[in-house]
Amino acid sequence: TASMAAPAAPVLPTDIPEGMGALPSEVPVPADNPQTAEKVELGKKLYFEPALSKSGNFSCNSCHNLGTAGVDNQQFSIGHQWQRGGRNAPTVFNSAFWSAQFWDGRAPQLEDQAKGPPLNPVEMASMSAETVVSRLTEAGYGPLFETVFGKDSLNYDNMAKAIAAFERTLITPDAPFDLYVQGRGEISEAAKRGMKKVADIGCTSCHSGPLFTNNTFQNFAYGTDDGVKSVSGKDEDDHLFRVQSWRNVAMTAPYFHDGSVKTLDEAVRIMAKAQLGSDLSDADTADIVEFLKTLTGKAPEVSFPVLPRPAGHALNWAD
Amino acid sequence: TASMAAPAAPVLPTDIPEGMGALPSEVPVPADNPQTAEKVELGKKLYFEPALSKSGNFSCNSCHNLGTAGVDNQQFSIGHQWQRGGRNAPTVFNSAFWSAQFWDGRAPQLEDQAKGPPLNPVEMASMSAETVVSRLTEAGYGPLFETVFGKDSLNYDNMAKAIAAFERTLITPDAPFDLYVQGRGEISEAAKRGMKKVADIGCTSCHSGPLFTNNTFQNFAYGTDDGVKSVSGKDEDDHLFRVQSWRNVAMTAPYFHDGSVKTLDEAVRIMAKAQLGSDLSDADTADIVEFLKTLTGKAPEVSFPVLPRPAGHALNWAD
Ligand code: HEC
Ligand code: HEC
Ligand code: HEC
Ligand code: HEC
Ligand SMILES: [Ca+2]
Ligand SMILES: [Ca+2]
């Protein structure tokens, strides 16, 4: 009989700057919204559900396309009647890891966040939580909610809970950097130089840890958006924005809260200047960009959901 | 050892009207575009690809949502800059079986059809085949086309071929009627009465065979659309439309080429009157609708594709 050698222990790299590491495989889950397979499946349907929008044209996936890193790569997303808002749509990938949702952190959790877009007049533009619920009822969601949340449970809060549960599955492991850290793959020499550079010059004071964000709100003296101040009204919150994660950042152009910067190269230079007062050389910029590209993870595998619909007539879309 | 009984031969129903039968499991495939797994996978990416549209907002799936029976359930779909066209979007499900594509049959095959929407100004509104190809090139489709079609093969014709190959997988077997025909399931008594009624009164002279269409173009004296005449210019083609299949018809409201009829019930009454000169009773109408509902098949299982995109910058969307 053939003998089998024990698998060689992977050789771990010794050059990883302090704090950096592979993407955690477990996301935080709030005690009042435990993950279940059926809830995730319902949340997926709702995530792809154009009936959340008044016109029947937009689902969450319109602006946060799971086929393109959870974004639409627009400066400002196209919403109801071709309106555009004033902020760039961030990715939903890994959003379960953020301390708070939105650029200004105004939604503490994914559950709170998911209640926003259906009623936002420049996004999905539904009239009220009640109209959304009655649409979902007409579509035939009642029994699906019942299975997940119990009898008579089709309501706006549970809709948001199911969507949040689905979003908690949208994590992107196995980026080239993760494989490198774990001794399962290589990254280029340029990327390694970039990796050291971001630690040496201090990017990682904010973009720290395996998420490449310390999940705090920091001043970014750029653009006309007040950031956290637009929520709190406090002057000391002016231009505070959540430190954006670098996870998948190469795929989420254009950059910054106002989507004003077209290339990652330029975003890196602006950051270095604004946050660290330093003018990066072309070579250092290129190395950092190469490093950031190694943070593109594996997109979640998602089977396209079949949505409940009434037989013999359509839902009532409106303009 | 346990002995195994031979499975009982299913008891086939004896009441099936002549010509009716289960959906064929094989679609016709043109000799110059054979199906391959890689081509279908590429076609799926293109089907879900918003980069085919000028704005980056619309994919084929926007109007032919695979989660909702291959339609958007709009009277007229929302297209570029919120424009709407003048015809109702038919389902892509089973479209590989039709004799020609579009209500007026102006595209002989799926390959021809797929070249239309990207350039249609009220749909995806791309400027030209060249701009579409250059977008796809920039997105990173080159190597994918190369694998499927060979070297330097990213062109508009091959794009259409891949999409058509994917569409040929969008068939919907195992409708309750199919299971009934095959002795694998039951349908209601009302549905059985409807099944006989449509044969008795002559609906199945046009809506014949397992596809419930004879794939011909027939006069439908309804509405202001010229039908085939709008393509041929010939008076004898006035108001000719392809006999629409009844497959999945309960899920594809609103009805007729102009989407003017909201319910299947009303569509059935109008058809009986216009095509057969008969006023259906409420009971007969209800039975026929029950029968039509048994023609809703199993939606194809589709894993959501990850789309190629450049790293570090976005594709150039425009209004
Ligand atoms: C029309 C475009 C559009 C639609 C539709 C839309 N979003 Fe968003 N989304 C945005 C924009 C823009 C932002 C940033 C807004 C801000 O920060 O003020 C955002 C922010 C988010 C965030 C916060 C991410 C972060 O890093 O802070 C999450 C999570 C999210 N959306 C999920 C959803 C879900 C779930 C739905 C559907 C229920 C949805 N979105 C529908 C455009 C959209
Ligand atoms: C003092 C904190 C801080 C430091 C230091 C910092 N950043 Fe940032 N970074 C942020 C904040 C806050 C944002 C969100 C900015 C906004 O509002 O768009 C951000 C955003 C970014 C973005 C854009 C992300 C996106 O999705 O749009 C990139 C890229 C980036 N940082 C790279 C860097 C690099 C490279 C360095 C070092 C040269 C660096 N950052 C240093 C706080 C910091
Ligand atoms: C903005 C809406 C919209 C978009 C985007 C769109 N279609 Fe259509 N589609 C329609 C409409 C409307 C018709 C009917 C037009 C007619 O018959 O004149 C149609 C017809 C069809 C048909 C013919 C079906 C039949 O029964 O005759 C097929 C197949 C099809 N589309 C596939 C596609 C593919 C593939 C794409 C992407 C390359 C696409 N469509 C993009 C709206 C759209
Ligand atoms: C002489 C041919 C003919 C006969 C007979 C006929 N139909 Fe039709 N049917 C058509 C054509 C052609 C269309 C497409 C009409 C259009 O342009 O919208 C159609 C469309 C339909 C539709 C709408 C499909 C859709 O997706 O919008 C229904 C439902 C339907 N027929 C049911 C029936 C019923 C029930 C009968 C018998 C009572 C019947 N038809 C008899 C030719 C016929
Ligand atoms: Ca962005
Ligand atoms: Ca229809």
Coordinates of N, CA, C and O in Angstrom, one line a residue, chain A residues 130-185:
Chain A
E130 N -45.1 51.0 4.6 CA -46.4 50.3 4.4 C -46.5 49.9 2.9 O -47.0 48.8 2.6
T131 N -46.2 50.8 2.0 CA -46.4 50.4 0.6 C -45.4 49.3 0.2 O -45.7 48.4 -0.6
V132 N -44.2 49.4 0.8 CA -43.2 48.3 0.5 C -43.7 47.0 1.0 O -43.7 45.9 0.3
V133 N -44.2 47.0 2.2 CA -44.8 45.7 2.8 C -45.9 45.2 2.0 O -46.1 44.0 1.8
S134 N -46.8 46.1 1.5 CA -48.0 45.6 0.8 C -47.6 45.1 -0.6 O -48.1 44.1 -1.0
R135 N -46.6 45.7 -1.2 CA -46.0 45.1 -2.4 C -45.5 43.7 -2.2 O -45.7 42.8 -3.0
L136 N -44.7 43.5 -1.1 CA -44.1 42.2 -0.9 C -45.2 41.2 -0.5 O -45.1 40.0 -0.9
T137 N -46.2 41.7 0.1 CA -47.3 40.8 0.4 C -48.0 40.3 -0.9 O -48.2 39.1 -1.1
E138 N -48.2 41.3 -1.8 CA -48.9 40.9 -3.0 C -48.0 40.0 -3.9 O -48.5 39.1 -4.6
A139 N -46.7 40.2 -3.8 CA -45.8 39.4 -4.6 C -45.8 37.9 -4.1 O -45.5 37.0 -4.9
G140 N -46.2 37.8 -2.8 CA -46.2 36.4 -2.3 C -45.1 36.1 -1.3 O -44.8 34.9 -1.1
Y141 N -44.6 37.1 -0.6 CA -43.5 36.9 0.4 C -44.0 36.4 1.7 O -43.2 35.9 2.5
G142 N -45.3 36.5 2.0 CA -45.9 36.1 3.3 C -45.3 34.8 3.8 O -44.7 34.8 4.9
P143 N -45.5 33.7 3.1 CA -45.1 32.4 3.6 C -43.6 32.3 3.8 O -43.1 31.6 4.7
L144 N -42.8 33.0 3.0 CA -41.4 33.0 3.2 C -41.0 33.7 4.5 O -40.1 33.2 5.2
F145 N -41.6 34.8 4.8 CA -41.3 35.4 6.1 C -41.8 34.6 7.2 O -41.1 34.5 8.2
E146 N -42.9 33.9 7.0 CA -43.5 33.1 8.1 C -42.5 32.0 8.5 O -42.2 31.7 9.6
T147 N -41.9 31.3 7.4 CA -40.9 30.3 7.7 C -39.7 30.8 8.5 O -39.2 30.1 9.4
V148 N -39.3 32.0 8.2 CA -38.1 32.5 8.9 C -38.4 33.2 10.2 O -37.7 33.0 11.2
F149 N -39.5 34.0 10.3 CA -39.7 34.8 11.4 C -41.0 34.5 12.2 O -41.3 35.1 13.2
G150 N -41.8 33.5 11.7 CA -43.0 33.2 12.4 C -44.2 33.8 11.8 O -44.1 34.5 10.8
K151 N -45.3 33.5 12.4 CA -46.6 34.0 11.9 C -46.8 35.5 11.8 O -46.3 36.2 12.6
D152 N -47.4 36.0 10.7 CA -47.7 37.4 10.5 C -46.4 38.2 10.7 O -46.5 39.3 11.3
S153 N -45.4 37.8 10.1 CA -44.1 38.5 10.3 C -43.6 39.3 9.2 O -42.5 39.8 9.2
L154 N -44.4 39.5 8.1 CA -44.0 40.3 7.0 C -44.1 41.7 7.4 O -45.1 42.3 7.2
N155 N -43.0 42.3 7.8 CA -43.0 43.7 8.1 C -41.6 44.3 7.7 O -40.7 43.6 7.3
Y156 N -41.6 45.6 7.8 CA -40.4 46.4 7.3 C -39.1 46.0 8.1 O -38.0 45.8 7.5
D157 N -39.3 45.9 9.4 CA -38.1 45.5 10.2 C -37.5 44.1 9.9 O -36.3 44.0 9.8
N158 N -38.4 43.2 9.7 CA -37.9 41.9 9.3 C -37.4 41.8 7.9 O -36.4 41.1 7.7
M159 N -37.9 42.6 7.0 CA -37.3 42.7 5.7 C -35.8 43.2 5.8 O -34.9 42.5 5.3
A160 N -35.6 44.2 6.7 CA -34.2 44.7 6.9 C -33.4 43.6 7.5 O -32.2 43.5 7.2
K161 N -33.9 42.9 8.5 CA -33.2 41.8 9.1 C -32.7 40.8 8.2 O -31.6 40.3 8.2
A162 N -33.6 40.4 7.3 CA -33.3 39.3 6.3 C -32.2 39.8 5.4 O -31.2 39.1 5.1
I163 N -32.3 41.1 4.9 CA -31.3 41.6 4.0 C -30.0 41.7 4.7 O -28.9 41.3 4.1
A164 N -30.0 42.1 5.9 CA -28.7 42.2 6.7 C -28.1 40.8 6.8 O -26.9 40.7 6.7
A165 N -28.9 39.8 7.1 CA -28.4 38.5 7.2 C -27.7 38.0 5.9 O -26.6 37.4 6.0
F166 N -28.3 38.3 4.8 CA -27.7 38.0 3.5 C -26.4 38.8 3.4 O -25.4 38.2 3.0
E167 N -26.4 40.1 3.7 CA -25.2 40.8 3.5 C -24.0 40.3 4.4 O -22.9 40.4 4.0
R168 N -24.4 39.7 5.5 CA -23.3 39.1 6.3 C -22.6 37.9 5.7 O -21.6 37.4 6.2
T169 N -23.2 37.4 4.6 CA -22.5 36.3 3.9 C -21.6 36.9 2.8 O -20.9 36.1 2.1
L170 N -21.7 38.2 2.5 CA -20.9 38.8 1.4 C -19.5 39.1 1.8 O -19.1 40.3 1.8
I171 N -18.7 38.2 2.2 CA -17.4 38.4 2.5 C -16.5 37.8 1.5 O -16.9 36.9 0.7
T172 N -15.3 38.4 1.3 CA -14.4 38.1 0.2 C -13.0 37.6 0.6 O -12.1 38.4 0.6
P173 N -12.9 36.3 1.0 CA -11.7 35.8 1.4 C -10.7 35.5 0.3 O -11.0 35.8 -0.9
D174 N -9.5 35.0 0.6 CA -8.6 34.5 -0.3 C -8.1 35.5 -1.4 O -7.9 35.2 -2.5
A175 N -8.0 36.8 -1.0 CA -7.3 37.7 -1.8 C -5.8 37.3 -1.9 O -5.3 36.6 -1.0
P176 N -5.1 37.6 -3.0 CA -3.7 37.3 -3.1 C -2.9 37.6 -1.8 O -2.1 36.8 -1.4
F177 N -3.2 38.8 -1.2 CA -2.5 39.1 0.0 C -2.8 38.1 1.1 O -1.9 37.7 1.9
D178 N -4.0 37.6 1.2 CA -4.4 36.6 2.2 C -3.7 35.3 2.0 O -3.1 34.7 3.0
L179 N -3.6 34.9 0.8 CA -2.9 33.7 0.4 C -1.4 33.8 0.8 O -0.8 32.9 1.3
Y180 N -0.9 35.0 0.5 CA 0.5 35.2 0.8 C 0.8 35.2 2.3 O 1.7 34.4 2.8
V181 N -0.1 35.9 3.1 CA 0.1 35.8 4.6 C 0.0 34.4 5.1 O 0.7 34.1 6.1
Q182 N -0.8 33.6 4.5 CA -1.1 32.3 5.0 C -0.1 31.3 4.4 O -0.2 30.1 4.6
G183 N 0.9 31.7 3.6 CA 1.9 30.8 3.0 C 1.3 30.0 1.9 O 1.8 28.9 1.6
R184 N 0.1 30.5 1.3 CA -0.5 29.7 0.2 C -0.3 30.3 -1.1 O -0.9 29.8 -2.1
G185 N 0.4 31.4 -1.2 CA 0.6 32.1 -2.5 C 1.6 33.2 -2.5 O 2.1 33.5 -1.4

